[in-house]
mmCIF file of the N, C-alpha and C atoms, coordinates in Angstrom:
data_MODEL
# 
_entry.id   MODEL 
# 
loop_
_atom_site.group_PDB 
_atom_site.id 
_atom_site.type_symbol 
_atom_site.label_atom_id 
_atom_site.label_alt_id 
_atom_site.label_comp_id 
_atom_site.label_asym_id 
_atom_site.label_entity_id 
_atom_site.label_seq_id 
_atom_site.pdbx_PDB_ins_code 
_atom_site.Cartn_x 
_atom_site.Cartn_y 
_atom_site.Cartn_z 
_atom_site.occupancy 
_atom_site.B_iso_or_equiv 
_atom_site.pdbx_formal_charge 
_atom_site.auth_seq_id 
_atom_site.auth_comp_id 
_atom_site.auth_asym_id 
_atom_site.auth_atom_id 
_atom_site.pdbx_PDB_model_num 
ATOM 1   N N  . MET A 1 1  ? 107.320 26.943 117.535 1.00 0.00 ? 1  MET A N  1 
ATOM 2   C CA . MET A 1 1  ? 108.307 26.328 116.996 1.00 0.00 ? 1  MET A CA 1 
ATOM 3   C C  . MET A 1 1  ? 109.452 27.262 116.174 1.00 0.00 ? 1  MET A C  1 
ATOM 4   N N  . GLY A 1 2  ? 109.108 28.173 117.360 1.00 0.00 ? 2  GLY A N  1 
ATOM 5   C CA . GLY A 1 2  ? 109.787 29.308 117.315 1.00 0.00 ? 2  GLY A CA 1 
ATOM 6   C C  . GLY A 1 2  ? 109.523 30.595 116.970 1.00 0.00 ? 2  GLY A C  1 
ATOM 7   N N  . GLN A 1 3  ? 110.090 31.206 116.512 1.00 0.00 ? 3  GLN A N  1 
ATOM 8   C CA . GLN A 1 3  ? 110.259 32.130 115.721 1.00 0.00 ? 3  GLN A CA 1 
ATOM 9   C C  . GLN A 1 3  ? 110.816 32.180 114.022 1.00 0.00 ? 3  GLN A C  1 
ATOM 10  N N  . ARG A 1 4  ? 110.433 33.208 113.237 1.00 0.00 ? 4  ARG A N  1 
ATOM 11  C CA . ARG A 1 4  ? 109.754 32.741 111.749 1.00 0.00 ? 4  ARG A CA 1 
ATOM 12  C C  . ARG A 1 4  ? 111.806 33.898 111.502 1.00 0.00 ? 4  ARG A C  1 
ATOM 13  N N  . PRO A 1 5  ? 113.103 33.348 110.714 1.00 0.00 ? 5  PRO A N  1 
ATOM 14  C CA . PRO A 1 5  ? 113.366 34.053 111.095 1.00 0.00 ? 5  PRO A CA 1 
ATOM 15  C C  . PRO A 1 5  ? 113.942 35.181 110.270 1.00 0.00 ? 5  PRO A C  1 
ATOM 16  N N  . ASN A 1 6  ? 114.844 36.307 110.278 1.00 0.00 ? 6  ASN A N  1 
ATOM 17  C CA . ASN A 1 6  ? 114.904 37.376 108.929 1.00 0.00 ? 6  ASN A CA 1 
ATOM 18  C C  . ASN A 1 6  ? 116.138 36.808 107.835 1.00 0.00 ? 6  ASN A C  1 
ATOM 19  N N  . PHE A 1 7  ? 114.500 36.301 106.725 1.00 0.00 ? 7  PHE A N  1 
ATOM 20  C CA . PHE A 1 7  ? 115.694 35.550 105.344 1.00 0.00 ? 7  PHE A CA 1 
ATOM 21  C C  . PHE A 1 7  ? 116.469 36.820 104.622 1.00 0.00 ? 7  PHE A C  1 
ATOM 22  N N  . THR A 1 8  ? 117.654 36.982 104.223 1.00 0.00 ? 8  THR A N  1 
ATOM 23  C CA . THR A 1 8  ? 117.955 38.067 103.110 1.00 0.00 ? 8  THR A CA 1 
ATOM 24  C C  . THR A 1 8  ? 117.826 37.285 101.314 1.00 0.00 ? 8  THR A C  1 
ATOM 25  N N  . ASP A 1 9  ? 118.247 35.925 102.027 1.00 0.00 ? 9  ASP A N  1 
ATOM 26  C CA . ASP A 1 9  ? 118.075 35.444 100.344 1.00 0.00 ? 9  ASP A CA 1 
ATOM 27  C C  . ASP A 1 9  ? 116.615 34.876 99.963  1.00 0.00 ? 9  ASP A C  1 
ATOM 28  N N  . ASP A 1 10 ? 116.135 35.035 99.395  1.00 0.00 ? 10 ASP A N  1 
ATOM 29  C CA . ASP A 1 10 ? 114.120 34.851 98.532  1.00 0.00 ? 10 ASP A CA 1 
ATOM 30  C C  . ASP A 1 10 ? 114.567 33.437 99.254  1.00 0.00 ? 10 ASP A C  1 
ATOM 31  N N  . GLY A 1 11 ? 115.498 32.412 98.163  1.00 0.00 ? 11 GLY A N  1 
ATOM 32  C CA . GLY A 1 11 ? 114.963 30.761 97.975  1.00 0.00 ? 11 GLY A CA 1 
ATOM 33  C C  . GLY A 1 11 ? 115.834 30.536 99.360  1.00 0.00 ? 11 GLY A C  1 
ATOM 34  N N  . ASP A 1 12 ? 115.913 30.985 100.019 1.00 0.00 ? 12 ASP A N  1 
ATOM 35  C CA . ASP A 1 12 ? 115.675 30.483 101.675 1.00 0.00 ? 12 ASP A CA 1 
ATOM 36  C C  . ASP A 1 12 ? 114.359 30.980 102.725 1.00 0.00 ? 12 ASP A C  1 
ATOM 37  N N  . ARG A 1 13 ? 113.563 31.219 101.975 1.00 0.00 ? 13 ARG A N  1 
ATOM 38  C CA . ARG A 1 13 ? 112.446 31.647 103.099 1.00 0.00 ? 13 ARG A CA 1 
ATOM 39  C C  . ARG A 1 13 ? 111.647 31.074 102.360 1.00 0.00 ? 13 ARG A C  1 
ATOM 40  N N  . LEU A 1 14 ? 112.246 30.779 101.373 1.00 0.00 ? 14 LEU A N  1 
ATOM 41  C CA . LEU A 1 14 ? 110.724 30.192 100.443 1.00 0.00 ? 14 LEU A CA 1 
ATOM 42  C C  . LEU A 1 14 ? 111.307 28.571 100.629 1.00 0.00 ? 14 LEU A C  1 
ATOM 43  N N  . ILE A 1 15 ? 112.291 27.766 101.366 1.00 0.00 ? 15 ILE A N  1 
ATOM 44  C CA . ILE A 1 15 ? 112.616 26.865 101.117 1.00 0.00 ? 15 ILE A CA 1 
ATOM 45  C C  . ILE A 1 15 ? 111.580 26.349 102.935 1.00 0.00 ? 15 ILE A C  1 
ATOM 46  N N  . PHE A 1 16 ? 111.936 28.391 103.351 1.00 0.00 ? 16 PHE A N  1 
ATOM 47  C CA . PHE A 1 16 ? 110.986 27.462 104.958 1.00 0.00 ? 16 PHE A CA 1 
ATOM 48  C C  . PHE A 1 16 ? 110.438 28.126 104.974 1.00 0.00 ? 16 PHE A C  1 
ATOM 49  N N  . ASP A 1 17 ? 109.551 28.036 104.552 1.00 0.00 ? 17 ASP A N  1 
ATOM 50  C CA . ASP A 1 17 ? 107.978 28.965 104.269 1.00 0.00 ? 17 ASP A CA 1 
ATOM 51  C C  . ASP A 1 17 ? 107.402 27.504 104.047 1.00 0.00 ? 17 ASP A C  1 
ATOM 52  N N  . TYR A 1 18 ? 107.966 26.703 102.158 1.00 0.00 ? 18 TYR A N  1 
ATOM 53  C CA . TYR A 1 18 ? 107.663 25.202 102.054 1.00 0.00 ? 18 TYR A CA 1 
ATOM 54  C C  . TYR A 1 18 ? 107.730 24.572 103.122 1.00 0.00 ? 18 TYR A C  1 
ATOM 55  N N  . VAL A 1 19 ? 108.448 24.483 103.970 1.00 0.00 ? 19 VAL A N  1 
ATOM 56  C CA . VAL A 1 19 ? 108.671 22.648 105.108 1.00 0.00 ? 19 VAL A CA 1 
ATOM 57  C C  . VAL A 1 19 ? 107.640 23.149 105.357 1.00 0.00 ? 19 VAL A C  1 
ATOM 58  N N  . THR A 1 20 ? 108.669 24.351 106.967 1.00 0.00 ? 20 THR A N  1 
ATOM 59  C CA . THR A 1 20 ? 107.682 24.726 107.485 1.00 0.00 ? 20 THR A CA 1 
ATOM 60  C C  . THR A 1 20 ? 105.665 24.386 107.656 1.00 0.00 ? 20 THR A C  1 
ATOM 61  N N  . ALA A 1 21 ? 105.230 25.166 106.510 1.00 0.00 ? 21 ALA A N  1 
ATOM 62  C CA . ALA A 1 21 ? 103.581 24.114 105.561 1.00 0.00 ? 21 ALA A CA 1 
ATOM 63  C C  . ALA A 1 21 ? 103.601 22.685 105.696 1.00 0.00 ? 21 ALA A C  1 
ATOM 64  N N  . ALA A 1 22 ? 104.001 22.310 104.678 1.00 0.00 ? 22 ALA A N  1 
ATOM 65  C CA . ALA A 1 22 ? 104.763 20.948 105.159 1.00 0.00 ? 22 ALA A CA 1 
ATOM 66  C C  . ALA A 1 22 ? 104.394 20.054 106.538 1.00 0.00 ? 22 ALA A C  1 
ATOM 67  N N  . LEU A 1 23 ? 105.559 20.403 107.061 1.00 0.00 ? 23 LEU A N  1 
ATOM 68  C CA . LEU A 1 23 ? 105.148 19.854 108.185 1.00 0.00 ? 23 LEU A CA 1 
ATOM 69  C C  . LEU A 1 23 ? 105.035 20.033 108.902 1.00 0.00 ? 23 LEU A C  1 
ATOM 70  N N  . ALA A 1 24 ? 103.637 21.545 109.519 1.00 0.00 ? 24 ALA A N  1 
ATOM 71  C CA . ALA A 1 24 ? 102.868 21.327 109.355 1.00 0.00 ? 24 ALA A CA 1 
ATOM 72  C C  . ALA A 1 24 ? 101.398 20.900 109.535 1.00 0.00 ? 24 ALA A C  1 
ATOM 73  N N  . LYS A 1 25 ? 101.271 19.779 108.871 1.00 0.00 ? 25 LYS A N  1 
ATOM 74  C CA . LYS A 1 25 ? 100.213 19.534 108.874 1.00 0.00 ? 25 LYS A CA 1 
ATOM 75  C C  . LYS A 1 25 ? 98.682  19.410 108.732 1.00 0.00 ? 25 LYS A C  1 
ATOM 76  N N  . LYS A 1 26 ? 98.918  20.721 107.869 1.00 0.00 ? 26 LYS A N  1 
ATOM 77  C CA . LYS A 1 26 ? 97.958  21.133 107.772 1.00 0.00 ? 26 LYS A CA 1 
ATOM 78  C C  . LYS A 1 26 ? 97.299  21.843 106.283 1.00 0.00 ? 26 LYS A C  1 
ATOM 79  N N  . GLY A 1 27 ? 98.661  21.279 105.390 1.00 0.00 ? 27 GLY A N  1 
ATOM 80  C CA . GLY A 1 27 ? 98.550  22.010 103.001 1.00 0.00 ? 27 GLY A CA 1 
ATOM 81  C C  . GLY A 1 27 ? 99.578  22.637 103.024 1.00 0.00 ? 27 GLY A C  1 
ATOM 82  N N  . ILE A 1 28 ? 99.820  22.875 102.393 1.00 0.00 ? 28 ILE A N  1 
ATOM 83  C CA . ILE A 1 28 ? 100.219 23.768 101.836 1.00 0.00 ? 28 ILE A CA 1 
ATOM 84  C C  . ILE A 1 28 ? 99.768  25.394 101.624 1.00 0.00 ? 28 ILE A C  1 
ATOM 85  N N  . PRO A 1 29 ? 100.018 25.986 101.480 1.00 0.00 ? 29 PRO A N  1 
ATOM 86  C CA . PRO A 1 29 ? 99.007  27.436 100.978 1.00 0.00 ? 29 PRO A CA 1 
ATOM 87  C C  . PRO A 1 29 ? 99.462  27.609 99.681  1.00 0.00 ? 29 PRO A C  1 
ATOM 88  N N  . ASP A 1 30 ? 98.479  27.667 98.177  1.00 0.00 ? 30 ASP A N  1 
ATOM 89  C CA . ASP A 1 30 ? 98.812  27.561 97.309  1.00 0.00 ? 30 ASP A CA 1 
ATOM 90  C C  . ASP A 1 30 ? 98.984  28.249 96.852  1.00 0.00 ? 30 ASP A C  1 
ATOM 91  N N  . ASP A 1 31 ? 99.649  29.064 97.202  1.00 0.00 ? 31 ASP A N  1 
ATOM 92  C CA . ASP A 1 31 ? 100.239 30.410 97.124  1.00 0.00 ? 31 ASP A CA 1 
ATOM 93  C C  . ASP A 1 31 ? 102.009 30.188 97.460  1.00 0.00 ? 31 ASP A C  1 
ATOM 94  N N  . VAL A 1 32 ? 102.634 29.423 97.990  1.00 0.00 ? 32 VAL A N  1 
ATOM 95  C CA . VAL A 1 32 ? 103.891 29.133 98.646  1.00 0.00 ? 32 VAL A CA 1 
ATOM 96  C C  . VAL A 1 32 ? 104.099 27.968 97.678  1.00 0.00 ? 32 VAL A C  1 
ATOM 97  N N  . PHE A 1 33 ? 103.400 27.034 97.211  1.00 0.00 ? 33 PHE A N  1 
ATOM 98  C CA . PHE A 1 33 ? 102.845 26.121 96.897  1.00 0.00 ? 33 PHE A CA 1 
ATOM 99  C C  . PHE A 1 33 ? 103.262 26.449 95.009  1.00 0.00 ? 33 PHE A C  1 
ATOM 100 N N  . ASP A 1 34 ? 102.926 27.072 94.634  1.00 0.00 ? 34 ASP A N  1 
ATOM 101 C CA . ASP A 1 34 ? 103.222 27.935 93.179  1.00 0.00 ? 34 ASP A CA 1 
ATOM 102 C C  . ASP A 1 34 ? 104.289 28.384 93.566  1.00 0.00 ? 34 ASP A C  1 
ATOM 103 N N  . GLU A 1 35 ? 104.870 29.363 94.131  1.00 0.00 ? 35 GLU A N  1 
ATOM 104 C CA . GLU A 1 35 ? 106.551 30.034 93.874  1.00 0.00 ? 35 GLU A CA 1 
ATOM 105 C C  . GLU A 1 35 ? 107.178 28.449 94.175  1.00 0.00 ? 35 GLU A C  1 
ATOM 106 N N  . ALA A 1 36 ? 107.110 27.374 95.442  1.00 0.00 ? 36 ALA A N  1 
ATOM 107 C CA . ALA A 1 36 ? 108.278 26.794 94.957  1.00 0.00 ? 36 ALA A CA 1 
ATOM 108 C C  . ALA A 1 36 ? 108.138 25.668 94.110  1.00 0.00 ? 36 ALA A C  1 
ATOM 109 N N  . ARG A 1 37 ? 106.747 25.382 92.865  1.00 0.00 ? 37 ARG A N  1 
ATOM 110 C CA . ARG A 1 37 ? 106.715 24.804 92.433  1.00 0.00 ? 37 ARG A CA 1 
ATOM 111 C C  . ARG A 1 37 ? 107.625 25.378 91.068  1.00 0.00 ? 37 ARG A C  1 
ATOM 112 N N  . ARG A 1 38 ? 107.592 27.169 90.286  1.00 0.00 ? 38 ARG A N  1 
ATOM 113 C CA . ARG A 1 38 ? 108.255 27.772 89.899  1.00 0.00 ? 38 ARG A CA 1 
ATOM 114 C C  . ARG A 1 38 ? 109.025 28.112 90.479  1.00 0.00 ? 38 ARG A C  1 
ATOM 115 N N  . THR A 1 39 ? 110.118 28.297 91.209  1.00 0.00 ? 39 THR A N  1 
ATOM 116 C CA . THR A 1 39 ? 111.273 28.566 91.726  1.00 0.00 ? 39 THR A CA 1 
ATOM 117 C C  . THR A 1 39 ? 111.645 27.498 91.511  1.00 0.00 ? 39 THR A C  1 
ATOM 118 N N  . LEU A 1 40 ? 111.271 26.504 92.047  1.00 0.00 ? 40 LEU A N  1 
ATOM 119 C CA . LEU A 1 40 ? 111.815 25.353 91.947  1.00 0.00 ? 40 LEU A CA 1 
ATOM 120 C C  . LEU A 1 40 ? 112.513 23.853 91.175  1.00 0.00 ? 40 LEU A C  1 
ATOM 121 N N  . GLY A 1 41 ? 111.294 23.821 89.605  1.00 0.00 ? 41 GLY A N  1 
ATOM 122 C CA . GLY A 1 41 ? 110.645 23.226 89.693  1.00 0.00 ? 41 GLY A CA 1 
ATOM 123 C C  . GLY A 1 41 ? 110.092 21.986 90.766  1.00 0.00 ? 41 GLY A C  1 
ATOM 124 N N  . ASP A 1 42 ? 109.875 20.559 89.271  1.00 0.00 ? 42 ASP A N  1 
ATOM 125 C CA . ASP A 1 42 ? 108.966 20.428 90.246  1.00 0.00 ? 42 ASP A CA 1 
ATOM 126 C C  . ASP A 1 42 ? 109.994 18.776 90.510  1.00 0.00 ? 42 ASP A C  1 
ATOM 127 N N  . GLU A 1 43 ? 111.057 18.722 89.958  1.00 0.00 ? 43 GLU A N  1 
ATOM 128 C CA . GLU A 1 43 ? 111.609 17.052 90.987  1.00 0.00 ? 43 GLU A CA 1 
ATOM 129 C C  . GLU A 1 43 ? 112.473 18.010 91.700  1.00 0.00 ? 43 GLU A C  1 
ATOM 130 N N  . LEU A 1 44 ? 113.193 18.702 91.276  1.00 0.00 ? 44 LEU A N  1 
ATOM 131 C CA . LEU A 1 44 ? 113.630 19.897 92.766  1.00 0.00 ? 44 LEU A CA 1 
ATOM 132 C C  . LEU A 1 44 ? 112.578 20.191 94.772  1.00 0.00 ? 44 LEU A C  1 
ATOM 133 N N  . LEU A 1 45 ? 111.468 19.590 93.494  1.00 0.00 ? 45 LEU A N  1 
ATOM 134 C CA . LEU A 1 45 ? 110.025 20.389 94.718  1.00 0.00 ? 45 LEU A CA 1 
ATOM 135 C C  . LEU A 1 45 ? 110.197 18.560 95.310  1.00 0.00 ? 45 LEU A C  1 
ATOM 136 N N  . MET A 1 46 ? 109.860 18.044 94.830  1.00 0.00 ? 46 MET A N  1 
ATOM 137 C CA . MET A 1 46 ? 110.076 16.634 95.051  1.00 0.00 ? 46 MET A CA 1 
ATOM 138 C C  . MET A 1 46 ? 111.137 16.239 96.388  1.00 0.00 ? 46 MET A C  1 
ATOM 139 N N  . ASP A 1 47 ? 112.260 16.714 95.494  1.00 0.00 ? 47 ASP A N  1 
ATOM 140 C CA . ASP A 1 47 ? 113.683 15.506 96.361  1.00 0.00 ? 47 ASP A CA 1 
ATOM 141 C C  . ASP A 1 47 ? 113.023 16.735 97.785  1.00 0.00 ? 47 ASP A C  1 
ATOM 142 N N  . LEU A 1 48 ? 112.956 17.843 97.321  1.00 0.00 ? 48 LEU A N  1 
ATOM 143 C CA . LEU A 1 48 ? 113.008 18.927 99.061  1.00 0.00 ? 48 LEU A CA 1 
ATOM 144 C C  . LEU A 1 48 ? 112.085 18.138 100.411 1.00 0.00 ? 48 LEU A C  1 
ATOM 145 N N  . THR A 1 49 ? 110.780 17.802 99.594  1.00 0.00 ? 49 THR A N  1 
ATOM 146 C CA . THR A 1 49 ? 109.260 17.372 100.663 1.00 0.00 ? 49 THR A CA 1 
ATOM 147 C C  . THR A 1 49 ? 110.378 16.074 100.411 1.00 0.00 ? 49 THR A C  1 
ATOM 148 N N  . GLY A 1 50 ? 110.413 15.342 100.111 1.00 0.00 ? 50 GLY A N  1 
ATOM 149 C CA . GLY A 1 50 ? 110.819 13.798 100.548 1.00 0.00 ? 50 GLY A CA 1 
ATOM 150 C C  . GLY A 1 50 ? 111.863 14.125 101.876 1.00 0.00 ? 50 GLY A C  1 
ATOM 151 N N  . LEU A 1 51 ? 112.528 14.875 101.734 1.00 0.00 ? 51 LEU A N  1 
ATOM 152 C CA . LEU A 1 51 ? 114.144 14.738 102.306 1.00 0.00 ? 51 LEU A CA 1 
ATOM 153 C C  . LEU A 1 51 ? 113.007 15.685 103.773 1.00 0.00 ? 51 LEU A C  1 
ATOM 154 N N  . ALA A 1 52 ? 112.138 16.254 103.376 1.00 0.00 ? 52 ALA A N  1 
ATOM 155 C CA . ALA A 1 52 ? 111.831 17.113 105.066 1.00 0.00 ? 52 ALA A CA 1 
ATOM 156 C C  . ALA A 1 52 ? 110.893 16.396 105.100 1.00 0.00 ? 52 ALA A C  1 
ATOM 157 N N  . GLY A 1 53 ? 110.058 14.961 104.766 1.00 0.00 ? 53 GLY A N  1 
ATOM 158 C CA . GLY A 1 53 ? 109.598 14.338 105.412 1.00 0.00 ? 53 GLY A CA 1 
ATOM 159 C C  . GLY A 1 53 ? 110.980 12.882 105.670 1.00 0.00 ? 53 GLY A C  1 
ATOM 160 N N  . TYR A 1 54 ? 111.358 12.315 105.647 1.00 0.00 ? 54 TYR A N  1 
ATOM 161 C CA . TYR A 1 54 ? 112.646 11.842 105.897 1.00 0.00 ? 54 TYR A CA 1 
ATOM 162 C C  . TYR A 1 54 ? 113.339 11.766 106.496 1.00 0.00 ? 54 TYR A C  1 
ATOM 163 N N  . TYR A 1 55 ? 113.175 14.023 106.917 1.00 0.00 ? 55 TYR A N  1 
ATOM 164 C CA . TYR A 1 55 ? 113.970 13.863 108.446 1.00 0.00 ? 55 TYR A CA 1 
ATOM 165 C C  . TYR A 1 55 ? 112.940 13.746 109.825 1.00 0.00 ? 55 TYR A C  1 
ATOM 166 N N  . SER A 1 56 ? 112.183 14.131 109.268 1.00 0.00 ? 56 SER A N  1 
ATOM 167 C CA . SER A 1 56 ? 111.013 13.990 110.023 1.00 0.00 ? 56 SER A CA 1 
ATOM 168 C C  . SER A 1 56 ? 110.384 13.455 111.292 1.00 0.00 ? 56 SER A C  1 
ATOM 169 N N  . MET A 1 57 ? 110.374 12.091 109.939 1.00 0.00 ? 57 MET A N  1 
ATOM 170 C CA . MET A 1 57 ? 110.123 10.735 109.868 1.00 0.00 ? 57 MET A CA 1 
ATOM 171 C C  . MET A 1 57 ? 111.748 10.341 111.516 1.00 0.00 ? 57 MET A C  1 
ATOM 172 N N  . LEU A 1 58 ? 112.476 10.818 110.495 1.00 0.00 ? 58 LEU A N  1 
ATOM 173 C CA . LEU A 1 58 ? 113.943 10.169 111.424 1.00 0.00 ? 58 LEU A CA 1 
ATOM 174 C C  . LEU A 1 58 ? 113.825 10.530 113.105 1.00 0.00 ? 58 LEU A C  1 
ATOM 175 N N  . ALA A 1 59 ? 112.956 11.683 113.414 1.00 0.00 ? 59 ALA A N  1 
ATOM 176 C CA . ALA A 1 59 ? 113.002 12.539 114.782 1.00 0.00 ? 59 ALA A CA 1 
ATOM 177 C C  . ALA A 1 59 ? 111.555 11.732 115.297 1.00 0.00 ? 59 ALA A C  1 
ATOM 178 N N  . THR A 1 60 ? 111.256 11.364 114.325 1.00 0.00 ? 60 THR A N  1 
ATOM 179 C CA . THR A 1 60 ? 109.605 10.750 115.658 1.00 0.00 ? 60 THR A CA 1 
ATOM 180 C C  . THR A 1 60 ? 110.091 9.091  116.189 1.00 0.00 ? 60 THR A C  1 
ATOM 181 N N  . PHE A 1 61 ? 111.563 8.768  115.329 1.00 0.00 ? 61 PHE A N  1 
ATOM 182 C CA . PHE A 1 61 ? 112.005 7.606  116.020 1.00 0.00 ? 61 PHE A CA 1 
ATOM 183 C C  . PHE A 1 61 ? 112.502 7.604  117.242 1.00 0.00 ? 61 PHE A C  1 
ATOM 184 N N  . MET A 1 62 ? 113.714 8.840  116.551 1.00 0.00 ? 62 MET A N  1 
ATOM 185 C CA . MET A 1 62 ? 114.503 8.717  117.431 1.00 0.00 ? 62 MET A CA 1 
ATOM 186 C C  . MET A 1 62 ? 113.661 8.997  119.428 1.00 0.00 ? 62 MET A C  1 
ATOM 187 N N  . LEU A 1 63 ? 112.979 10.163 119.052 1.00 0.00 ? 63 LEU A N  1 
ATOM 188 C CA . LEU A 1 63 ? 112.337 10.663 120.318 1.00 0.00 ? 63 LEU A CA 1 
ATOM 189 C C  . LEU A 1 63 ? 111.003 9.167  120.356 1.00 0.00 ? 63 LEU A C  1 
ATOM 190 N N  . ALA A 1 64 ? 110.040 8.678  119.992 1.00 0.00 ? 64 ALA A N  1 
ATOM 191 C CA . ALA A 1 64 ? 109.511 7.452  120.200 1.00 0.00 ? 64 ALA A CA 1 
ATOM 192 C C  . ALA A 1 64 ? 110.193 6.332  121.031 1.00 0.00 ? 64 ALA A C  1 
ATOM 193 N N  . PHE A 1 65 ? 111.811 6.114  120.851 1.00 0.00 ? 65 PHE A N  1 
ATOM 194 C CA . PHE A 1 65 ? 112.389 5.548  121.097 1.00 0.00 ? 65 PHE A CA 1 
ATOM 195 C C  . PHE A 1 65 ? 113.837 6.310  122.346 1.00 0.00 ? 65 PHE A C  1 
ATOM 196 N N  . GLY A 1 66 ? 113.527 7.078  122.011 1.00 0.00 ? 66 GLY A N  1 
ATOM 197 C CA . GLY A 1 66 ? 114.581 7.681  123.091 1.00 0.00 ? 66 GLY A CA 1 
ATOM 198 C C  . GLY A 1 66 ? 115.534 7.494  122.599 1.00 0.00 ? 66 GLY A C  1 
ATOM 199 N N  . LEU A 1 67 ? 116.170 8.087  121.041 1.00 0.00 ? 67 LEU A N  1 
ATOM 200 C CA . LEU A 1 67 ? 117.569 6.857  121.369 1.00 0.00 ? 67 LEU A CA 1 
ATOM 201 C C  . LEU A 1 67 ? 117.945 8.923  121.411 1.00 0.00 ? 67 LEU A C  1 
ATOM 202 N N  . MET A 1 68 ? 118.906 9.371  121.892 1.00 0.00 ? 68 MET A N  1 
ATOM 203 C CA . MET A 1 68 ? 119.961 10.376 121.600 1.00 0.00 ? 68 MET A CA 1 
ATOM 204 C C  . MET A 1 68 ? 121.278 10.342 120.832 1.00 0.00 ? 68 MET A C  1 
ATOM 205 N N  . PRO A 1 69 ? 122.273 10.840 120.679 1.00 0.00 ? 69 PRO A N  1 
ATOM 206 C CA . PRO A 1 69 ? 123.744 10.911 120.099 1.00 0.00 ? 69 PRO A CA 1 
ATOM 207 C C  . PRO A 1 69 ? 124.252 10.436 120.991 1.00 0.00 ? 69 PRO A C  1 
ATOM 208 N N  . ASP A 1 70 ? 125.237 9.488  121.022 1.00 0.00 ? 70 ASP A N  1 
ATOM 209 C CA . ASP A 1 70 ? 126.469 9.362  121.510 1.00 0.00 ? 70 ASP A CA 1 
ATOM 210 C C  . ASP A 1 70 ? 127.562 10.501 122.215 1.00 0.00 ? 70 ASP A C  1 
ATOM 211 N N  . PRO A 1 71 ? 126.114 11.339 123.803 1.00 0.00 ? 71 PRO A N  1 
ATOM 212 C CA . PRO A 1 71 ? 128.446 11.993 124.028 1.00 0.00 ? 71 PRO A CA 1 
ATOM 213 C C  . PRO A 1 71 ? 129.175 11.837 124.016 1.00 0.00 ? 71 PRO A C  1 
ATOM 214 N N  . ASP A 1 72 ? 130.163 11.254 123.763 1.00 0.00 ? 72 ASP A N  1 
ATOM 215 C CA . ASP A 1 72 ? 131.730 10.313 123.702 1.00 0.00 ? 72 ASP A CA 1 
ATOM 216 C C  . ASP A 1 72 ? 131.649 11.242 122.009 1.00 0.00 ? 72 ASP A C  1 
ATOM 217 N N  . GLU A 1 73 ? 131.001 10.496 120.699 1.00 0.00 ? 73 GLU A N  1 
ATOM 218 C CA . GLU A 1 73 ? 131.231 11.523 119.764 1.00 0.00 ? 73 GLU A CA 1 
ATOM 219 C C  . GLU A 1 73 ? 131.376 12.273 118.949 1.00 0.00 ? 73 GLU A C  1 
ATOM 220 N N  . PRO A 1 74 ? 132.630 12.651 118.018 1.00 0.00 ? 74 PRO A N  1 
ATOM 221 C CA . PRO A 1 74 ? 132.457 14.130 117.313 1.00 0.00 ? 74 PRO A CA 1 
ATOM 222 C C  . PRO A 1 74 ? 130.967 14.784 117.213 1.00 0.00 ? 74 PRO A C  1 
ATOM 223 N N  . ARG A 1 75 ? 130.841 16.586 116.827 1.00 0.00 ? 75 ARG A N  1 
ATOM 224 C CA . ARG A 1 75 ? 129.950 16.872 116.982 1.00 0.00 ? 75 ARG A CA 1 
ATOM 225 C C  . ARG A 1 75 ? 130.567 17.248 116.062 1.00 0.00 ? 75 ARG A C  1 
ATOM 226 N N  . ALA A 1 76 ? 129.445 18.075 115.048 1.00 0.00 ? 76 ALA A N  1 
ATOM 227 C CA . ALA A 1 76 ? 130.473 18.571 113.800 1.00 0.00 ? 76 ALA A CA 1 
ATOM 228 C C  . ALA A 1 76 ? 130.576 20.040 114.460 1.00 0.00 ? 76 ALA A C  1 
ATOM 229 N N  . PRO A 1 77 ? 131.274 20.435 113.421 1.00 0.00 ? 77 PRO A N  1 
ATOM 230 C CA . PRO A 1 77 ? 131.960 21.007 113.421 1.00 0.00 ? 77 PRO A CA 1 
ATOM 231 C C  . PRO A 1 77 ? 131.152 22.933 114.383 1.00 0.00 ? 77 PRO A C  1 
ATOM 232 N N  . TRP A 1 78 ? 130.556 22.764 112.938 1.00 0.00 ? 78 TRP A N  1 
ATOM 233 C CA . TRP A 1 78 ? 129.843 24.046 113.625 1.00 0.00 ? 78 TRP A CA 1 
ATOM 234 C C  . TRP A 1 78 ? 129.292 24.482 115.137 1.00 0.00 ? 78 TRP A C  1 
ATOM 235 N N  . ARG A 1 79 ? 128.443 22.954 114.668 1.00 0.00 ? 79 ARG A N  1 
ATOM 236 C CA . ARG A 1 79 ? 128.065 22.383 116.815 1.00 0.00 ? 79 ARG A CA 1 
ATOM 237 C C  . ARG A 1 79 ? 129.223 23.116 118.255 1.00 0.00 ? 79 ARG A C  1 
ATOM 238 N N  . THR A 1 80 ? 130.834 23.080 117.372 1.00 0.00 ? 80 THR A N  1 
ATOM 239 C CA . THR A 1 80 ? 131.396 22.759 118.580 1.00 0.00 ? 80 THR A CA 1 
ATOM 240 C C  . THR A 1 80 ? 132.269 24.606 118.569 1.00 0.00 ? 80 THR A C  1 
ATOM 241 N N  . GLY A 1 81 ? 131.605 24.853 117.289 1.00 0.00 ? 81 GLY A N  1 
ATOM 242 C CA . GLY A 1 81 ? 132.993 26.435 117.485 1.00 0.00 ? 81 GLY A CA 1 
ATOM 243 C C  . GLY A 1 81 ? 134.335 26.161 117.031 1.00 0.00 ? 81 GLY A C  1 
ATOM 244 N N  . ALA A 1 82 ? 134.327 25.481 116.230 1.00 0.00 ? 82 ALA A N  1 
ATOM 245 C CA . ALA A 1 82 ? 135.603 24.762 115.775 1.00 0.00 ? 82 ALA A CA 1 
ATOM 246 C C  . ALA A 1 82 ? 136.289 25.688 115.188 1.00 0.00 ? 82 ALA A C  1 
# 
C-alpha cells in the first residue's frame, strides 16, 4: 500500500489509521477504534466506514471489469496541475 505519510494533523492521522486497518480486513485494533469513536462520534464513524467501503467496492468493480477513466474527459484540477 505504500508508506505511511507523516501527518501534522492528529485527525488526519486517525482517519488514515482507521481506514487503513478497515480495508486491510484484519480487524481494527481496539485502540484505533476507541480513539476514532471517541474523537469522531458514532454517526461520523459510521459515515467514514461506509464511505471507505463504498470506494473500495467501486475500485473492485473497476478492476474486475477493466473499467478505466476516459482519457478524453477533463481531469480533476489537482491532477492537471491547474
